[in-house]
mmCIF file of C-alpha atoms in Angstrom:
data_model
loop_
_atom_site.group_PDB
_atom_site.id
_atom_site.type_symbol
_atom_site.label_atom_id
_atom_site.label_comp_id
_atom_site.label_asym_id
_atom_site.label_seq_id
_atom_site.Cartn_x
_atom_site.Cartn_y
_atom_site.Cartn_z
ATOM 1 C CA UNK A 1 129.643 87.623 100.914
ATOM 2 C CA UNK A 2 128.922 89.659 103.993
ATOM 3 C CA UNK A 3 129.631 86.659 106.263
ATOM 4 C CA UNK A 4 132.968 85.772 104.739
ATOM 5 C CA UNK A 5 136.026 87.688 103.583
ATOM 6 C CA UNK A 6 138.770 85.957 101.543
ATOM 7 C CA UNK A 7 142.117 85.934 103.354
ATOM 8 C CA UNK A 8 144.367 84.016 100.960
ATOM 9 C CA UNK A 9 144.417 82.145 97.662
ATOM 10 C CA UNK A 10 145.113 78.503 96.905
ATOM 11 C CA UNK A 11 148.001 77.591 94.625
ATOM 12 C CA UNK A 12 146.670 76.570 91.214
ATOM 13 C CA UNK A 13 144.681 73.320 91.476
ATOM 14 C CA UNK A 14 143.707 70.945 88.674
ATOM 15 C CA UNK A 15 140.559 69.874 90.517
ATOM 16 C CA UNK A 16 139.361 73.491 90.710
ATOM 17 C CA UNK A 17 139.885 73.978 86.958
ATOM 18 C CA UNK A 18 138.189 70.696 86.115
ATOM 19 C CA UNK A 19 135.125 71.036 83.853
ATOM 20 C CA UNK A 20 133.090 68.777 86.147
ATOM 21 C CA UNK A 21 133.861 70.974 89.152
ATOM 22 C CA UNK A 22 132.861 74.119 87.291
ATOM 23 C CA UNK A 23 129.670 72.482 86.035
ATOM 24 C CA UNK A 24 128.751 71.488 89.576
ATOM 25 C CA UNK A 25 129.362 74.949 91.030
ATOM 26 C CA UNK A 26 127.391 76.574 88.224
ATOM 27 C CA UNK A 27 124.457 74.240 88.884
ATOM 28 C CA UNK A 28 124.420 75.057 92.598
ATOM 29 C CA UNK A 29 124.638 78.778 91.950
ATOM 30 C CA UNK A 30 121.630 78.508 89.641
ATOM 31 C CA UNK A 31 119.683 77.060 92.549
ATOM 32 C CA UNK A 32 120.415 79.997 94.863
ATOM 33 C CA UNK A 33 117.721 82.328 96.203
ATOM 34 C CA UNK A 34 120.226 84.976 97.322
ATOM 35 C CA UNK A 35 123.005 85.708 94.850
ATOM 36 C CA UNK A 36 124.868 87.871 97.385
ATOM 37 C CA UNK A 37 125.786 84.934 99.573
ATOM 38 C CA UNK A 38 128.217 82.129 98.670
ATOM 39 C CA UNK A 39 125.941 79.294 97.636
ATOM 40 C CA UNK A 40 128.560 76.562 97.953
ATOM 41 C CA UNK A 41 132.187 76.395 99.017
ATOM 42 C CA UNK A 42 134.750 73.640 99.124
ATOM 43 C CA UNK A 43 135.450 72.576 102.685
ATOM 44 C CA UNK A 44 137.696 70.434 104.823
ATOM 45 C CA UNK A 45 140.248 68.000 103.472
ATOM 46 C CA UNK A 46 140.474 69.230 99.890
ATOM 47 C CA UNK A 47 141.213 72.797 101.047
ATOM 48 C CA UNK A 48 143.496 71.733 103.885
ATOM 49 C CA UNK A 49 145.557 69.355 101.741
ATOM 50 C CA UNK A 50 145.790 71.750 98.792
ATOM 51 C CA UNK A 51 147.187 74.452 101.078
ATOM 52 C CA UNK A 52 150.029 72.259 102.318
ATOM 53 C CA UNK A 53 150.797 70.664 98.955
ATOM 54 C CA UNK A 54 149.284 67.233 99.576
ATOM 55 C CA UNK A 55 147.393 65.360 96.900
ATOM 56 C CA UNK A 56 143.655 65.992 97.000
ATOM 57 C CA UNK A 57 141.451 62.913 96.775
ATOM 58 C CA UNK A 58 137.965 63.542 98.136
ATOM 59 C CA UNK A 59 136.196 66.791 97.280
ATOM 60 C CA UNK A 60 133.556 67.949 99.763
ATOM 61 C CA UNK A 61 131.387 71.038 99.612
ATOM 62 C CA UNK A 62 129.216 72.910 102.090
ATOM 63 C CA UNK A 63 126.188 74.790 100.833
ATOM 64 C CA UNK A 64 123.523 77.179 102.074
ATOM 65 C CA UNK A 65 120.995 75.313 99.922
ATOM 66 C CA UNK A 66 118.649 72.859 101.626
ATOM 67 C CA UNK A 67 118.990 69.219 100.518
ATOM 68 C CA UNK A 68 115.874 69.341 98.343
ATOM 69 C CA UNK A 69 117.226 72.476 96.660
ATOM 70 C CA UNK A 70 120.533 70.748 96.013
ATOM 71 C CA UNK A 71 118.791 67.785 94.402
ATOM 72 C CA UNK A 72 116.624 70.086 92.264
ATOM 73 C CA UNK A 73 119.629 72.158 91.163
ATOM 74 C CA UNK A 74 121.627 69.060 90.227
ATOM 75 C CA UNK A 75 118.790 67.430 88.328
ATOM 76 C CA UNK A 76 118.121 70.671 86.447
ATOM 77 C CA UNK A 77 121.727 70.505 85.226
ATOM 78 C CA UNK A 78 121.472 66.780 84.378
ATOM 79 C CA UNK A 79 123.835 65.856 87.206
ATOM 80 C CA UNK A 80 123.178 62.593 89.032
ATOM 81 C CA UNK A 81 122.154 63.212 92.661
ATOM 82 C CA UNK A 82 122.382 60.448 95.287
ATOM 83 C CA UNK A 83 120.829 61.114 98.738
ATOM 84 C CA UNK A 84 123.647 59.416 100.653
ATOM 85 C CA UNK A 85 122.888 61.074 104.000
ATOM 86 C CA UNK A 86 119.684 62.983 103.608
ATOM 87 C CA UNK A 87 118.899 63.207 107.336
ATOM 88 C CA UNK A 88 122.210 65.036 107.825
ATOM 89 C CA UNK A 89 121.845 67.089 104.660
ATOM 90 C CA UNK A 90 124.337 65.189 102.502
ATOM 91 C CA UNK A 91 123.897 64.626 98.773
ATOM 92 C CA UNK A 92 126.486 63.038 96.490
ATOM 93 C CA UNK A 93 126.783 64.519 93.019
ATOM 94 C CA UNK A 94 128.206 62.267 90.291
ATOM 95 C CA UNK A 95 129.601 63.667 87.053
ATOM 96 C CA UNK A 96 131.085 60.940 84.842
ATOM 97 C CA UNK A 97 133.769 59.276 86.986
ATOM 98 C CA UNK A 98 133.905 62.046 89.621
ATOM 99 C CA UNK A 99 131.860 62.304 92.804
ATOM 100 C CA UNK A 100 131.368 65.269 95.116
ATOM 101 C CA UNK A 101 129.825 65.172 98.590
ATOM 102 C CA UNK A 102 127.629 68.223 99.201
ATOM 103 C CA UNK A 103 126.297 68.949 102.700
ATOM 104 C CA UNK A 104 123.914 71.674 103.790
ATOM 105 C CA UNK A 105 125.252 74.070 106.444
ATOM 106 C CA UNK A 106 124.181 72.725 109.825
ATOM 107 C CA UNK A 107 124.517 72.954 113.561
ATOM 108 C CA UNK A 108 124.245 70.225 116.183
ATOM 109 C CA UNK A 109 121.188 70.453 118.394
ATOM 110 C CA UNK A 110 121.667 67.179 120.281
ATOM 111 C CA UNK A 111 124.561 64.708 120.568
ATOM 112 C CA UNK A 112 125.129 61.512 122.542
ATOM 113 C CA UNK A 113 128.793 60.757 121.832
ATOM 114 C CA UNK A 114 128.008 58.613 118.802
ATOM 115 C CA UNK A 115 125.302 60.364 116.784
ATOM 116 C CA UNK A 116 124.196 63.932 116.241
ATOM 117 C CA UNK A 117 120.800 65.444 115.584
ATOM 118 C CA UNK A 118 121.269 68.472 113.361
ATOM 119 C CA UNK A 119 119.379 71.538 112.226
ATOM 120 C CA UNK A 120 120.143 73.357 109.007
ATOM 121 C CA UNK A 121 121.469 76.898 109.134
ATOM 122 C CA UNK A 122 122.551 79.680 106.802
ATOM 123 C CA UNK A 123 125.583 80.592 108.915
ATOM 124 C CA UNK A 124 129.025 79.513 107.734
ATOM 125 C CA UNK A 125 130.417 80.198 111.201
ATOM 126 C CA UNK A 126 127.832 77.998 112.907
ATOM 127 C CA UNK A 127 128.712 75.203 110.509
ATOM 128 C CA UNK A 128 132.405 75.643 111.270
ATOM 129 C CA UNK A 129 131.767 75.604 115.014
ATOM 130 C CA UNK A 130 130.352 72.070 114.881
ATOM 131 C CA UNK A 131 133.451 70.591 113.197
ATOM 132 C CA UNK A 132 136.208 68.719 115.004
ATOM 133 C CA UNK A 133 139.497 70.552 114.351
ATOM 134 C CA UNK A 134 140.169 74.094 113.246
ATOM 135 C CA UNK A 135 142.179 72.980 110.214
ATOM 136 C CA UNK A 136 139.055 71.240 108.879
ATOM 137 C CA UNK A 137 136.981 74.443 108.859
ATOM 138 C CA UNK A 138 138.808 76.171 105.997
ATOM 139 C CA UNK A 139 136.760 76.985 102.889
ATOM 140 C CA UNK A 140 137.511 78.034 99.345
ATOM 141 C CA UNK A 141 135.506 79.069 96.304
ATOM 142 C CA UNK A 142 135.910 77.980 92.707
ATOM 143 C CA UNK A 143 138.372 80.847 92.116
ATOM 144 C CA UNK A 144 140.600 79.406 94.864
ATOM 145 C CA UNK A 145 139.967 82.185 97.376
ATOM 146 C CA UNK A 146 140.376 80.996 100.973
ATOM 147 C CA UNK A 147 137.915 81.745 103.776
ATOM 148 C CA UNK A 148 138.518 81.173 107.474
ATOM 149 C CA UNK A 149 135.201 81.527 109.338
ATOM 150 C CA UNK A 150 136.838 80.999 112.745
ATOM 151 C CA UNK A 151 139.734 83.355 112.058
ATOM 152 C CA UNK A 152 142.397 80.939 113.348
ATOM 153 C CA UNK A 153 142.361 77.872 111.114
ATOM 154 C CA UNK A 154 144.858 79.046 108.509
ATOM 155 C CA UNK A 155 147.391 80.007 111.187
ATOM 156 C CA UNK A 156 146.906 76.633 112.893
ATOM 157 C CA UNK A 157 147.448 74.792 109.626
ATOM 158 C CA UNK A 158 150.606 76.749 108.810
ATOM 159 C CA UNK A 159 151.950 76.035 112.317
ATOM 160 C CA UNK A 160 150.829 72.388 112.051
ATOM 161 C CA UNK A 161 148.716 72.681 115.204
ATOM 162 C CA UNK A 162 145.866 70.208 115.723
ATOM 163 C CA UNK A 163 143.381 72.179 117.808
ATOM 164 C CA UNK A 164 139.808 71.229 118.630
ATOM 165 C CA UNK A 165 137.175 73.755 117.634
ATOM 166 C CA UNK A 166 136.016 75.343 120.893
ATOM 167 C CA UNK A 167 136.561 73.276 124.036
ATOM 168 C CA UNK A 168 138.202 69.892 123.505
ATOM 169 C CA UNK A 169 136.171 68.288 126.291
ATOM 170 C CA UNK A 170 132.897 69.298 124.671
ATOM 171 C CA UNK A 171 133.942 68.243 121.172
ATOM 172 C CA UNK A 172 134.825 64.756 122.471
ATOM 173 C CA UNK A 173 131.592 64.446 124.449
ATOM 174 C CA UNK A 174 129.705 65.184 121.222
ATOM 175 C CA UNK A 175 131.523 62.403 119.352
ATOM 176 C CA UNK A 176 133.879 60.041 121.176
ATOM 177 C CA UNK A 177 135.558 59.041 117.905
ATOM 178 C CA UNK A 178 137.259 62.433 117.958
ATOM 179 C CA UNK A 179 139.739 60.956 120.440
ATOM 180 C CA UNK A 180 140.987 58.569 117.760
ATOM 181 C CA UNK A 181 140.773 61.240 115.087
ATOM 182 C CA UNK A 182 142.905 63.631 117.144
ATOM 183 C CA UNK A 183 145.809 61.191 117.199
ATOM 184 C CA UNK A 184 145.427 60.352 113.509
ATOM 185 C CA UNK A 185 145.339 63.997 112.475
ATOM 186 C CA UNK A 186 148.311 64.783 114.702
ATOM 187 C CA UNK A 187 150.210 61.949 112.971
ATOM 188 C CA UNK A 188 149.340 63.263 109.514
ATOM 189 C CA UNK A 189 149.404 67.035 110.012
ATOM 190 C CA UNK A 190 150.846 67.874 113.425
ATOM 191 C CA UNK A 191 154.290 69.048 114.400
ATOM 192 C CA UNK A 192 155.883 69.992 117.690
ATOM 193 C CA UNK A 193 154.278 69.344 121.064
ATOM 194 C CA UNK A 194 150.642 68.219 120.891
ATOM 195 C CA UNK A 195 148.021 70.618 122.223
ATOM 196 C CA UNK A 196 147.901 70.266 126.003
ATOM 197 C CA UNK A 197 144.151 70.820 126.299
ATOM 198 C CA UNK A 198 143.480 68.202 123.640
ATOM 199 C CA UNK A 199 145.709 65.585 125.290
ATOM 200 C CA UNK A 200 144.116 66.220 128.684
ATOM 201 C CA UNK A 201 140.636 65.824 127.222
ATOM 202 C CA UNK A 202 141.613 62.600 125.442
ATOM 203 C CA UNK A 203 143.124 61.223 128.628
ATOM 204 C CA UNK A 204 140.146 62.108 130.812
ATOM 205 C CA UNK A 205 137.650 60.624 128.356
ATOM 206 C CA UNK A 206 139.736 57.692 127.065
ATOM 207 C CA UNK A 207 137.254 55.097 128.297
ATOM 208 C CA UNK A 208 134.487 56.668 126.243
ATOM 209 C CA UNK A 209 135.812 54.742 123.232
ATOM 210 C CA UNK A 210 134.004 51.758 124.767
ATOM 211 C CA UNK A 211 130.761 53.333 123.575
ATOM 212 C CA UNK A 212 131.797 53.458 119.911
ATOM 213 C CA UNK A 213 130.924 50.807 117.355
ATOM 214 C CA UNK A 214 133.653 48.367 116.360
ATOM 215 C CA UNK A 215 133.391 49.598 112.769
ATOM 216 C CA UNK A 216 134.189 53.212 113.684
ATOM 217 C CA UNK A 217 137.052 52.281 116.009
ATOM 218 C CA UNK A 218 138.531 49.907 113.428
ATOM 219 C CA UNK A 219 138.545 52.479 110.619
ATOM 220 C CA UNK A 220 140.507 54.997 112.686
ATOM 221 C CA UNK A 221 142.750 52.485 114.433
ATOM 222 C CA UNK A 222 143.998 50.870 111.228
ATOM 223 C CA UNK A 223 144.722 54.289 109.721
ATOM 224 C CA UNK A 224 146.767 55.151 112.819
ATOM 225 C CA UNK A 225 148.878 51.988 112.901
ATOM 226 C CA UNK A 226 149.606 52.343 109.184
ATOM 227 C CA UNK A 227 150.694 55.996 109.261
ATOM 228 C CA UNK A 228 154.332 57.093 108.947
ATOM 229 C CA UNK A 229 154.547 58.163 112.605
ATOM 230 C CA UNK A 230 152.749 55.086 113.919
ATOM 231 C CA UNK A 231 155.133 54.116 116.722
ATOM 232 C CA UNK A 232 155.349 57.637 118.185
ATOM 233 C CA UNK A 233 151.583 58.200 117.946
ATOM 234 C CA UNK A 234 150.807 54.856 119.549
ATOM 235 C CA UNK A 235 153.181 55.715 122.402
ATOM 236 C CA UNK A 236 151.271 58.960 122.903
ATOM 237 C CA UNK A 237 147.987 57.042 122.875
ATOM 238 C CA UNK A 238 149.335 54.592 125.443
ATOM 239 C CA UNK A 239 150.471 57.391 127.746
ATOM 240 C CA UNK A 240 147.016 58.973 127.489
ATOM 241 C CA UNK A 241 145.272 55.722 128.354
ATOM 242 C CA UNK A 242 143.643 55.252 124.965
ATOM 243 C CA UNK A 243 145.537 52.053 124.102
ATOM 244 C CA UNK A 244 144.813 50.742 127.579
ATOM 245 C CA UNK A 245 141.119 51.380 126.953
ATOM 246 C CA UNK A 246 141.484 49.168 123.866
ATOM 247 C CA UNK A 247 142.940 46.401 126.068
ATOM 248 C CA UNK A 248 146.633 46.943 125.346
ATOM 249 C CA UNK A 249 148.241 46.306 128.738
ATOM 250 C CA UNK A 250 151.703 47.408 127.601
ATOM 251 C CA UNK A 251 153.456 49.046 124.674
ATOM 252 C CA UNK A 252 157.049 48.671 123.522
ATOM 253 C CA UNK A 253 157.808 51.583 121.253
ATOM 254 C CA UNK A 254 161.260 50.303 120.277
ATOM 255 C CA UNK A 255 159.742 47.200 118.643
ATOM 256 C CA UNK A 256 157.268 49.234 116.587
ATOM 257 C CA UNK A 257 160.047 51.677 115.658
ATOM 258 C CA UNK A 258 162.225 48.880 114.281
ATOM 259 C CA UNK A 259 159.307 47.046 112.648
ATOM 260 C CA UNK A 260 158.029 50.146 110.841
ATOM 261 C CA UNK A 261 161.563 51.043 109.741
ATOM 262 C CA UNK A 262 162.131 47.523 108.410
ATOM 263 C CA UNK A 263 158.846 47.462 106.522
ATOM 264 C CA UNK A 264 159.603 50.855 105.018
ATOM 265 C CA UNK A 265 163.128 49.849 103.992
ATOM 266 C CA UNK A 266 161.899 46.803 102.106
ATOM 267 C CA UNK A 267 158.694 48.492 100.851
ATOM 268 C CA UNK A 268 156.592 45.936 102.726
ATOM 269 C CA UNK A 269 154.197 48.024 104.819
ATOM 270 C CA UNK A 270 151.673 45.666 106.352
ATOM 271 C CA UNK A 271 149.108 46.154 109.106
ATOM 272 C CA UNK A 272 149.054 42.555 110.390
ATOM 273 C CA UNK A 273 152.639 42.381 111.772
ATOM 274 C CA UNK A 274 152.152 45.777 113.437
ATOM 275 C CA UNK A 275 148.985 44.567 115.099
ATOM 276 C CA UNK A 276 150.589 41.286 116.185
ATOM 277 C CA UNK A 277 153.527 43.189 117.680
ATOM 278 C CA UNK A 278 151.134 45.547 119.465
ATOM 279 C CA UNK A 279 149.469 42.485 120.997
ATOM 280 C CA UNK A 280 152.854 41.338 122.301
ATOM 281 C CA UNK A 281 152.723 38.235 120.048
ATOM 282 C CA UNK A 282 149.999 36.916 122.355
ATOM 283 C CA UNK A 283 146.772 35.287 121.108
ATOM 284 C CA UNK A 284 144.896 36.154 124.316
ATOM 285 C CA UNK A 285 145.761 39.835 123.877
ATOM 286 C CA UNK A 286 144.531 39.661 120.296
ATOM 287 C CA UNK A 287 141.265 38.113 121.459
ATOM 288 C CA UNK A 288 140.795 40.951 123.980
ATOM 289 C CA UNK A 289 141.464 43.530 121.265
ATOM 290 C CA UNK A 290 138.768 41.985 119.094
ATOM 291 C CA UNK A 291 136.166 43.300 121.533
ATOM 292 C CA UNK A 292 136.810 46.719 119.981
ATOM 293 C CA UNK A 293 138.598 46.176 116.656
ATOM 294 C CA UNK A 294 137.163 44.150 113.783
ATOM 295 C CA UNK A 295 139.462 41.744 111.969
ATOM 296 C CA UNK A 296 138.535 40.058 108.719
ATOM 297 C CA UNK A 297 138.893 36.305 108.226
ATOM 298 C CA UNK A 298 141.811 37.026 105.903
ATOM 299 C CA UNK A 299 143.580 39.139 108.543
ATOM 300 C CA UNK A 300 143.076 36.434 111.155
ATOM 301 C CA UNK A 301 144.562 33.853 108.780
ATOM 302 C CA UNK A 302 147.523 36.150 108.143
ATOM 303 C CA UNK A 303 148.125 36.607 111.883
ATOM 304 C CA UNK A 304 147.997 32.834 112.371
ATOM 305 C CA UNK A 305 150.447 32.340 109.496
ATOM 306 C CA UNK A 306 152.762 34.994 110.910
ATOM 307 C CA UNK A 307 152.701 33.350 114.355
ATOM 308 C CA UNK A 308 153.554 29.969 112.838
ATOM 309 C CA UNK A 309 156.370 31.491 110.757
ATOM 310 C CA UNK A 310 157.869 32.952 113.932
ATOM 311 C CA UNK A 311 157.747 29.496 115.527
ATOM 312 C CA UNK A 312 159.489 27.872 112.557
ATOM 313 C CA UNK A 313 162.142 30.602 112.550
ATOM 314 C CA UNK A 314 163.042 30.020 116.201
ATOM 315 C CA UNK A 315 166.161 28.063 115.114
ATOM 316 C CA UNK A 316 167.207 30.955 112.824
ATOM 317 C CA UNK A 317 169.138 28.860 110.287
ATOM 318 C CA UNK A 318 168.661 28.332 106.560
ATOM 319 C CA UNK A 319 166.551 25.198 107.010
ATOM 320 C CA UNK A 320 164.245 27.096 109.379
ATOM 321 C CA UNK A 321 163.714 29.777 106.745
ATOM 322 C CA UNK A 322 162.965 27.091 104.143
ATOM 323 C CA UNK A 323 160.401 25.433 106.420
ATOM 324 C CA UNK A 324 158.727 28.774 107.163
ATOM 325 C CA UNK A 325 158.583 29.594 103.462
ATOM 326 C CA UNK A 326 157.126 26.197 102.608
ATOM 327 C CA UNK A 327 154.600 26.086 105.440
ATOM 328 C CA UNK A 328 153.597 29.761 105.710
ATOM 329 C CA UNK A 329 154.468 31.399 102.402
ATOM 330 C CA UNK A 330 156.879 34.101 101.334
ATOM 331 C CA UNK A 331 154.988 37.155 102.635
ATOM 332 C CA UNK A 332 154.489 35.798 106.179
ATOM 333 C CA UNK A 333 158.089 34.582 106.386
ATOM 334 C CA UNK A 334 159.604 37.898 105.349
ATOM 335 C CA UNK A 335 157.394 39.809 107.788
ATOM 336 C CA UNK A 336 158.359 37.330 110.523
ATOM 337 C CA UNK A 337 162.048 37.965 109.797
ATOM 338 C CA UNK A 338 161.470 41.705 110.168
ATOM 339 C CA UNK A 339 159.643 41.068 113.456
ATOM 340 C CA UNK A 340 162.552 39.002 114.768
ATOM 341 C CA UNK A 341 164.848 41.884 113.939
ATOM 342 C CA UNK A 342 162.452 44.330 115.592
ATOM 343 C CA UNK A 343 162.316 42.435 118.876
ATOM 344 C CA UNK A 344 166.102 42.147 119.017
ATOM 345 C CA UNK A 345 166.565 38.441 118.363
ATOM 346 C CA UNK A 346 168.143 39.009 114.939
ATOM 347 C CA UNK A 347 170.747 41.583 113.915
ATOM 348 C CA UNK A 348 170.756 43.710 110.754
ATOM 349 C CA UNK A 349 173.122 41.385 108.881
ATOM 350 C CA UNK A 350 171.021 38.321 109.690
ATOM 351 C CA UNK A 351 167.889 40.159 108.600
ATOM 352 C CA UNK A 352 169.371 41.157 105.249
ATOM 353 C CA UNK A 353 170.666 37.647 104.565
ATOM 354 C CA UNK A 354 167.366 36.100 105.622
ATOM 355 C CA UNK A 355 165.268 38.362 103.428
ATOM 356 C CA UNK A 356 167.583 37.930 100.443
ATOM 357 C CA UNK A 357 167.285 34.157 100.775
ATOM 358 C CA UNK A 358 163.511 34.297 101.336
ATOM 359 C CA UNK A 359 163.010 36.418 98.235
ATOM 360 C CA UNK A 360 165.101 34.155 95.989
ATOM 361 C CA UNK A 361 164.512 30.584 97.165
ATOM 362 C CA UNK A 362 162.134 28.671 94.917
ATOM 363 C CA UNK A 363 159.523 27.086 97.173
ATOM 364 C CA UNK A 364 159.300 23.422 96.131
ATOM 365 C CA UNK A 365 156.207 21.275 95.636
ATOM 366 C CA UNK A 366 155.972 18.009 97.577
ATOM 367 C CA UNK A 367 156.493 15.334 94.885
ATOM 368 C CA UNK A 368 154.092 12.747 96.355
ATOM 369 C CA UNK A 369 150.286 12.889 96.177
ATOM 370 C CA UNK A 370 147.439 10.881 97.630
ATOM 371 C CA UNK A 371 146.944 9.220 94.265
ATOM 372 C CA UNK A 372 150.526 7.930 94.398
ATOM 373 C CA UNK A 373 149.799 6.172 97.682
ATOM 374 C CA UNK A 374 146.473 4.815 96.434
ATOM 375 C CA UNK A 375 148.322 3.361 93.456
ATOM 376 C CA UNK A 376 150.532 1.526 95.973
ATOM 377 C CA UNK A 377 147.518 -0.045 97.627
ATOM 378 C CA UNK A 378 146.787 2.320 100.523
ATOM 379 C CA UNK A 379 143.062 2.913 100.851
ATOM 380 C CA UNK A 380 141.658 6.454 101.084
ATOM 381 C CA UNK A 381 141.031 7.570 104.647
ATOM 382 C CA UNK A 382 142.881 8.472 107.861
ATOM 383 C CA UNK A 383 145.663 5.972 107.206
ATOM 384 C CA UNK A 384 146.425 7.519 103.824
ATOM 385 C CA UNK A 385 146.442 11.033 105.288
ATOM 386 C CA UNK A 386 148.760 10.009 108.121
ATOM 387 C CA UNK A 387 151.147 8.270 105.722
ATOM 388 C CA UNK A 388 151.182 11.241 103.366
ATOM 389 C CA UNK A 389 151.914 13.648 106.240
ATOM 390 C CA UNK A 390 154.715 11.435 107.511
ATOM 391 C CA UNK A 391 156.314 11.245 104.068
ATOM 392 C CA UNK A 392 156.037 15.016 103.671
ATOM 393 C CA UNK A 393 157.631 15.675 107.066
ATOM 394 C CA UNK A 394 160.457 13.253 106.262
ATOM 395 C CA UNK A 395 161.003 15.043 102.933
ATOM 396 C CA UNK A 396 161.140 18.390 104.747
ATOM 397 C CA UNK A 397 163.542 17.054 107.400
ATOM 398 C CA UNK A 398 165.872 15.866 104.630
ATOM 399 C CA UNK A 399 166.067 19.418 103.317
ATOM 400 C CA UNK A 400 163.280 19.082 100.741
ATOM 401 C CA UNK A 401 165.177 16.407 98.809
ATOM 402 C CA UNK A 402 163.768 13.167 97.381
#
């Protein structure tokens, strides 16, 4: 291991002791031409999260083996190999119900802000130098020994610093999505004042997010608005011009603060109300946002239901809550109540009473059907529909009583 020297050791990890993990590492080592070098090391999120005591979900490895060598080594050990990203050197190994993403060491030779053309290398440092943040360059072997090819990543992780590898401006020019990723990683792992160079680079290149695909923006954006520090991170993004680049003309942090706190208190975290609040409860703002963020049909229906629930709750009495529950459903009504509290039109006591009622009230079923009216001689068609709607509205206005 003349390129790497261990500097620390991971706390004991179940995923490192797992038989599947050991089988995989053994298979890769068998495929090595040079036994003196580390053939494969765990990299990125699994190492980073294990070091700070977070649960490890995805296990990624970097290897000095070329992709065809990886496939041959896996097949020789009867391990399923899937060429998930062959042009970038990525193979997925599947052992029973576990999957591992294995990528050949590489360096970028050409980038355009969205895609990278890569060349394979045998240098662990070169591979680290192409990554986004220092904390994502940490490596470990199957014995749990930690390697820091840049010499600064472990210190940055311990200090909770989110620092771009090399120059922030250059890293963002290589991949514009790193603007969004910086704010997400700061929300998840950062503490203290954000890195000044990183913020300046994000601010100066904020409009480069225009060049990203909607899919890539959406993935990062939803993760950001659903994180624990969402309101503070979004405020930072607004100040840096990133939210403005995504067509948010204004941002009211106090509303997101109260909304996130309310959702957390009642264990009702939901992306749709946060997005609707970010849009200032304005359909035109939402339409502008959709130029850059993808919304599913289900999410659009939920936003529409939430908007209608807010309209029904304008009177803020018990009957209004009943109407919202009947017309829009329990989930939309409760989220609308939290939104009303967040924007200051409902106090804490009103919120608690409203949610208690909304959770307990049995939503009734309208006791008249089209068949009932047909039986009374009304022919199917517009007249029947109009009569049925009128009867239903009258029933609602009477407090849902016959």
